[in-house]
mmCIF file of C-alpha atoms in Angstrom:
data_model
loop_
_atom_site.group_PDB
_atom_site.id
_atom_site.type_symbol
_atom_site.label_atom_id
_atom_site.label_comp_id
_atom_site.label_asym_id
_atom_site.label_seq_id
_atom_site.Cartn_x
_atom_site.Cartn_y
_atom_site.Cartn_z
ATOM 1 C CA GLN A 1 0.017 -0.143 0.075
ATOM 2 C CA SER A 2 1.353 3.328 -1.254
ATOM 3 C CA VAL A 3 1.617 6.290 0.949
ATOM 4 C CA LEU A 4 0.783 8.174 -1.910
ATOM 5 C CA THR A 5 -2.404 6.985 -3.863
ATOM 6 C CA GLN A 6 -2.725 7.246 -7.644
ATOM 7 C CA PRO A 7 -5.431 5.817 -9.729
ATOM 8 C CA PRO A 8 -3.927 2.184 -11.154
ATOM 9 C CA SER A 9 -4.626 3.205 -14.966
ATOM 10 C CA VAL A 10 -6.298 5.908 -17.146
ATOM 11 C CA SER A 11 -6.612 5.645 -20.979
ATOM 12 C CA GLU A 12 -7.199 8.451 -23.734
ATOM 13 C CA ALA A 13 -7.377 8.759 -27.097
ATOM 14 C CA PRO A 14 -5.173 10.158 -29.187
ATOM 15 C CA ARG A 15 -4.675 14.565 -29.357
ATOM 16 C CA GLN A 16 -6.920 14.747 -26.141
ATOM 17 C CA ARG A 17 -5.815 15.826 -22.778
ATOM 18 C CA VAL A 18 -5.937 13.586 -19.738
ATOM 19 C CA THR A 19 -5.034 13.772 -15.772
ATOM 20 C CA ILE A 20 -3.441 11.571 -13.311
ATOM 21 C CA SER A 21 -4.436 12.546 -9.303
ATOM 22 C CA CYS A 22 -2.040 11.659 -6.683
ATOM 23 C CA SER A 23 -3.443 12.280 -3.197
ATOM 24 C CA GLY A 24 -1.197 12.202 0.050
ATOM 25 C CA SER A 25 -1.507 13.941 3.614
ATOM 26 C CA SER A 26 -0.187 16.747 5.442
ATOM 27 C CA SER A 27 3.369 15.444 5.748
ATOM 28 C CA ASN A 28 3.927 14.867 2.078
ATOM 29 C CA ILE A 29 2.276 16.484 -0.355
ATOM 30 C CA GLY A 30 0.477 19.232 1.492
ATOM 31 C CA ASN A 31 3.900 20.141 3.151
ATOM 32 C CA ASN A 32 6.944 19.462 0.453
ATOM 33 C CA ALA A 33 6.788 19.656 -3.537
ATOM 34 C CA VAL A 34 5.668 16.879 -5.545
ATOM 35 C CA ASN A 35 7.460 15.067 -8.334
ATOM 36 C CA TRP A 36 6.737 13.242 -11.108
ATOM 37 C CA TYR A 37 8.542 10.677 -13.555
ATOM 38 C CA GLN A 38 7.730 9.075 -16.452
ATOM 39 C CA GLN A 39 8.798 5.631 -16.867
ATOM 40 C CA LEU A 40 8.734 3.801 -20.328
ATOM 41 C CA PRO A 41 8.513 0.259 -21.063
ATOM 42 C CA GLY A 42 11.656 -1.269 -20.064
ATOM 43 C CA LYS A 43 13.421 1.942 -18.982
ATOM 44 C CA ALA A 44 14.576 3.728 -16.040
ATOM 45 C CA PRO A 45 12.167 6.321 -14.627
ATOM 46 C CA LYS A 46 12.787 10.084 -15.949
ATOM 47 C CA PHE A 47 11.761 13.127 -14.171
ATOM 48 C CA VAL A 48 8.684 15.471 -16.446
ATOM 49 C CA ILE A 49 7.898 17.613 -13.440
ATOM 50 C CA TYR A 50 9.689 19.316 -10.189
ATOM 51 C CA TYR A 51 8.691 20.991 -7.358
ATOM 52 C CA ASP A 52 5.032 20.828 -7.960
ATOM 53 C CA ASP A 53 4.883 22.685 -11.445
ATOM 54 C CA LEU A 54 7.731 23.321 -13.435
ATOM 55 C CA LEU A 55 9.286 21.781 -16.549
ATOM 56 C CA PRO A 56 12.633 20.317 -17.228
ATOM 57 C CA SER A 57 14.542 21.236 -19.716
ATOM 58 C CA GLY A 58 13.588 18.767 -23.090
ATOM 59 C CA VAL A 59 10.118 17.568 -21.509
ATOM 60 C CA SER A 60 7.498 18.768 -23.949
ATOM 61 C CA ASP A 61 5.100 21.227 -22.985
ATOM 62 C CA ARG A 62 2.041 18.918 -23.238
ATOM 63 C CA PHE A 63 3.295 18.096 -19.357
ATOM 64 C CA SER A 64 2.162 20.353 -16.782
ATOM 65 C CA GLY A 65 1.549 19.739 -13.190
ATOM 66 C CA SER A 66 -0.505 21.357 -10.490
ATOM 67 C CA LYS A 67 -1.062 21.085 -6.556
ATOM 68 C CA SER A 68 -3.754 21.708 -4.046
ATOM 69 C CA GLY A 69 -3.584 20.834 -0.349
ATOM 70 C CA THR A 70 -2.517 17.486 -0.051
ATOM 71 C CA SER A 71 -3.393 16.660 -4.039
ATOM 72 C CA ALA A 72 -1.430 17.062 -6.978
ATOM 73 C CA SER A 73 -2.179 16.309 -11.125
ATOM 74 C CA LEU A 74 0.022 16.027 -13.588
ATOM 75 C CA ALA A 75 -1.832 16.560 -17.027
ATOM 76 C CA ILE A 76 -0.319 15.880 -20.516
ATOM 77 C CA SER A 77 -2.176 17.342 -23.362
ATOM 78 C CA GLY A 78 -2.214 16.558 -27.034
ATOM 79 C CA LEU A 79 -1.934 12.629 -25.966
ATOM 80 C CA GLN A 80 0.715 10.879 -28.633
ATOM 81 C CA SER A 81 1.349 6.818 -28.509
ATOM 82 C CA GLU A 82 4.798 7.860 -27.292
ATOM 83 C CA ASP A 83 3.304 8.915 -23.758
ATOM 84 C CA GLU A 84 1.979 5.631 -23.234
ATOM 85 C CA ALA A 85 4.379 4.887 -19.835
ATOM 86 C CA ASP A 86 3.681 4.270 -16.480
ATOM 87 C CA TYR A 87 4.015 7.801 -14.489
ATOM 88 C CA TYR A 88 4.871 7.998 -10.758
ATOM 89 C CA CYS A 89 4.432 10.829 -8.051
ATOM 90 C CA ALA A 90 6.623 11.452 -5.487
ATOM 91 C CA ALA A 91 7.186 13.477 -1.917
ATOM 92 C CA TRP A 92 9.544 13.975 1.225
ATOM 93 C CA ASP A 93 7.736 12.711 3.567
ATOM 94 C CA ASP A 94 8.186 14.616 7.425
ATOM 95 C CA ARG A 95 6.709 12.141 9.071
ATOM 96 C CA LEU A 96 8.139 9.180 7.695
ATOM 97 C CA ASN A 97 11.437 11.045 7.096
ATOM 98 C CA GLY A 98 11.953 9.827 3.820
ATOM 99 C CA VAL A 99 10.969 10.116 0.223
ATOM 100 C CA VAL A 100 7.444 8.521 -0.949
ATOM 101 C CA PHE A 101 6.347 7.250 -4.153
ATOM 102 C CA GLY A 102 2.489 7.040 -5.295
ATOM 103 C CA GLY A 103 1.940 2.897 -6.757
ATOM 104 C CA GLY A 104 1.916 4.723 -10.504
ATOM 105 C CA THR A 105 -0.359 4.968 -12.896
ATOM 106 C CA LYS A 106 -0.454 3.138 -16.538
ATOM 107 C CA LEU A 107 -1.035 5.420 -19.120
ATOM 108 C CA THR A 108 -2.364 3.940 -22.259
ATOM 109 C CA VAL A 109 -3.571 5.741 -25.764
ATOM 110 C CA LEU A 110 -5.876 4.164 -27.390
ATOM 111 C CA GLN B 1 26.394 14.707 -19.857
ATOM 112 C CA LEU B 2 26.025 13.127 -16.442
ATOM 113 C CA GLN B 3 26.136 9.315 -16.204
ATOM 114 C CA LEU B 4 24.949 6.824 -13.427
ATOM 115 C CA GLN B 5 25.960 2.819 -13.617
ATOM 116 C CA GLU B 6 24.948 0.150 -11.350
ATOM 117 C CA SER B 7 27.004 -2.914 -10.850
ATOM 118 C CA GLY B 8 26.826 -5.765 -8.816
ATOM 119 C CA PRO B 9 26.266 -9.698 -8.578
ATOM 120 C CA GLY B 10 22.663 -10.503 -10.255
ATOM 121 C CA LEU B 11 22.231 -13.629 -8.162
ATOM 122 C CA VAL B 12 21.941 -13.447 -4.240
ATOM 123 C CA LYS B 13 21.573 -16.585 -2.165
ATOM 124 C CA PRO B 14 18.280 -15.501 0.611
ATOM 125 C CA SER B 15 19.740 -14.395 3.875
ATOM 126 C CA GLU B 16 23.438 -13.117 2.420
ATOM 127 C CA THR B 17 23.930 -9.320 1.875
ATOM 128 C CA LEU B 18 23.020 -7.797 -1.362
ATOM 129 C CA SER B 19 25.829 -5.491 -2.727
ATOM 130 C CA LEU B 20 25.670 -2.763 -5.599
ATOM 131 C CA THR B 21 27.725 -0.015 -6.855
ATOM 132 C CA CYS B 22 26.923 2.861 -8.754
ATOM 133 C CA THR B 23 29.542 4.683 -10.883
ATOM 134 C CA VAL B 24 29.461 8.571 -11.301
ATOM 135 C CA SER B 25 30.936 10.256 -14.822
ATOM 136 C CA GLY B 26 30.228 13.201 -16.502
ATOM 137 C CA GLY B 27 30.132 14.871 -13.660
ATOM 138 C CA SER B 28 31.336 15.673 -9.826
ATOM 139 C CA ILE B 29 30.224 13.383 -7.135
ATOM 140 C CA SER B 30 31.459 15.751 -4.093
ATOM 141 C CA SER B 31 29.416 18.733 -5.130
ATOM 142 C CA SER B 32 27.045 20.067 -2.042
ATOM 143 C CA SER B 33 24.254 21.162 -4.440
ATOM 144 C CA TYR B 34 23.655 17.067 -5.080
ATOM 145 C CA TYR B 35 22.973 13.745 -3.326
ATOM 146 C CA TRP B 36 23.104 10.333 -4.210
ATOM 147 C CA GLY B 37 19.996 8.172 -3.678
ATOM 148 C CA TRP B 38 19.062 4.104 -4.503
ATOM 149 C CA ILE B 39 15.141 3.048 -5.270
ATOM 150 C CA ARG B 40 13.749 -0.064 -6.366
ATOM 151 C CA GLN B 41 11.128 -1.783 -8.184
ATOM 152 C CA PRO B 42 10.220 -5.225 -7.605
ATOM 153 C CA PRO B 43 9.165 -7.123 -10.989
ATOM 154 C CA GLY B 44 5.997 -5.767 -12.221
ATOM 155 C CA LYS B 45 5.418 -3.409 -9.457
ATOM 156 C CA GLY B 46 5.712 0.217 -8.436
ATOM 157 C CA LEU B 47 9.160 2.532 -7.515
ATOM 158 C CA GLU B 48 10.083 2.198 -3.530
ATOM 159 C CA TRP B 49 13.170 4.402 -1.957
ATOM 160 C CA ILE B 50 16.014 2.890 -0.524
ATOM 161 C CA GLY B 51 17.536 5.708 0.886
ATOM 162 C CA SER B 52 19.920 8.232 -0.114
ATOM 163 C CA ILE B 53 23.032 9.902 1.189
ATOM 164 C CA TYR B 54 24.368 13.567 1.274
ATOM 165 C CA TYR B 55 27.500 15.862 0.108
ATOM 166 C CA SER B 56 27.626 15.992 4.363
ATOM 167 C CA GLY B 57 27.528 12.220 4.997
ATOM 168 C CA SER B 58 24.324 12.208 6.367
ATOM 169 C CA THR B 59 21.832 9.297 5.195
ATOM 170 C CA TYR B 60 18.153 8.972 5.575
ATOM 171 C CA TYR B 61 17.068 5.486 5.128
ATOM 172 C CA ASN B 62 13.539 3.545 4.040
ATOM 173 C CA PRO B 63 11.699 3.061 7.630
ATOM 174 C CA SER B 64 10.732 -0.319 6.653
ATOM 175 C CA LEU B 65 14.268 -0.922 5.407
ATOM 176 C CA LYS B 66 16.615 1.080 7.914
ATOM 177 C CA SER B 67 17.978 -1.841 10.055
ATOM 178 C CA ARG B 68 19.053 -3.619 7.326
ATOM 179 C CA VAL B 69 20.400 -1.052 4.706
ATOM 180 C CA THR B 70 23.699 0.767 4.579
ATOM 181 C CA ILE B 71 24.518 3.473 1.943
ATOM 182 C CA SER B 72 28.266 4.982 1.693
ATOM 183 C CA VAL B 73 30.044 6.703 -0.413
ATOM 184 C CA ASP B 74 33.787 7.107 -2.178
ATOM 185 C CA THR B 75 34.685 10.271 -3.787
ATOM 186 C CA SER B 76 37.839 8.690 -4.969
ATOM 187 C CA LYS B 77 36.360 6.216 -6.954
ATOM 188 C CA LYS B 78 33.355 8.525 -8.130
ATOM 189 C CA GLN B 79 31.160 5.701 -6.543
ATOM 190 C CA PHE B 80 28.828 5.167 -4.003
ATOM 191 C CA SER B 81 27.540 1.558 -2.608
ATOM 192 C CA LEU B 82 24.210 -0.295 -1.285
ATOM 193 C CA LYS B 83 24.199 -2.809 1.182
ATOM 194 C CA VAL B 84 21.139 -4.662 2.319
ATOM 195 C CA SER B 85 21.372 -7.850 4.489
ATOM 196 C CA ALA B 86 19.316 -10.834 5.512
ATOM 197 C CA VAL B 87 17.937 -10.870 1.810
ATOM 198 C CA THR B 88 14.633 -12.655 0.971
ATOM 199 C CA ALA B 89 13.190 -12.828 -2.394
ATOM 200 C CA ALA B 90 11.186 -9.752 -1.462
ATOM 201 C CA ASP B 91 14.416 -7.917 -2.103
ATOM 202 C CA THR B 92 13.969 -9.471 -5.909
ATOM 203 C CA ALA B 93 13.762 -5.802 -8.045
ATOM 204 C CA VAL B 94 15.688 -3.874 -10.452
ATOM 205 C CA TYR B 95 17.658 -1.554 -8.131
ATOM 206 C CA TYR B 96 18.231 2.439 -9.603
ATOM 207 C CA CYS B 97 20.730 4.417 -8.472
ATOM 208 C CA ALA B 98 20.024 8.294 -8.987
ATOM 209 C CA ARG B 99 21.722 11.668 -8.144
ATOM 210 C CA GLY B 100 18.882 14.035 -6.325
ATOM 211 C CA ARG B 101 18.971 17.999 -6.127
ATOM 212 C CA GLU B 102 17.222 20.215 -3.532
ATOM 213 C CA SER B 103 16.676 23.458 -2.718
ATOM 214 C CA TYR B 104 14.797 25.531 -0.710
ATOM 215 C CA ARG B 105 11.495 24.259 -2.749
ATOM 216 C CA GLY B 106 11.572 20.517 -2.579
ATOM 217 C CA ALA B 107 13.915 17.726 -3.702
ATOM 218 C CA PHE B 108 13.998 15.124 -6.755
ATOM 219 C CA PHE B 109 15.871 12.942 -8.346
ATOM 220 C CA ASP B 110 17.585 14.203 -11.977
ATOM 221 C CA TYR B 111 19.721 11.322 -13.493
ATOM 222 C CA TRP B 112 18.688 8.027 -12.802
ATOM 223 C CA GLY B 113 21.082 5.088 -13.449
ATOM 224 C CA GLN B 114 19.923 2.366 -16.235
ATOM 225 C CA GLY B 115 18.907 -0.544 -13.459
ATOM 226 C CA THR B 116 20.584 -3.771 -12.222
ATOM 227 C CA LEU B 117 18.046 -6.688 -11.864
ATOM 228 C CA VAL B 118 19.246 -8.431 -8.396
ATOM 229 C CA THR B 119 17.217 -11.910 -7.696
ATOM 230 C CA VAL B 120 17.426 -13.610 -4.530
ATOM 231 C CA SER B 121 17.495 -17.529 -4.595
ATOM 232 C CA SER B 122 19.132 -20.134 -3.476
#
């Protein structure tokens, strides 16, 4: 059971927009920055959003992040087949004194 | 371009100690701007943070693994290492090493190794 809660899977058609939610508590998301990682099949994770809503250099601006209270979201617009991957949210947890990950969300582009 | 490469045995016997090394190239391992971490992923499952080591030498471990884990750094070799003692089949996973960046806003892992599969089996 992960400390951060994500839906196991989401799916959407190409060129549409999808959002992936990440729910936590005051000891993690509520008090610390959220980061999002994309893991393509058979590959290492790659950060696509950091500090809640910042886009790393080289990552498509179709990706965006937001946070409100103890929940965060990753949005991907103009979906492409190359976006099919597992997505993980992560944050520092003050109570556990460590990094916690969400269980991951598998994105399928229909 | 910074690169991280994990190395170590791919097969470990139950009750023994798993030892992995991460070699850093293309950048400094001694900068106070960064820290170094280990994350693992059991087959077909999600990511689990194992622990991190900072420039100061401070370490933070996942509470669920703390009693069995040690992370250390050898700056002269540009390597950091992971040891997990008394392993069981539940420790079978792909193990990733990663570089962390930290600021007043928070922390995240910006560079990851390709990962190495460690299987615990007799």
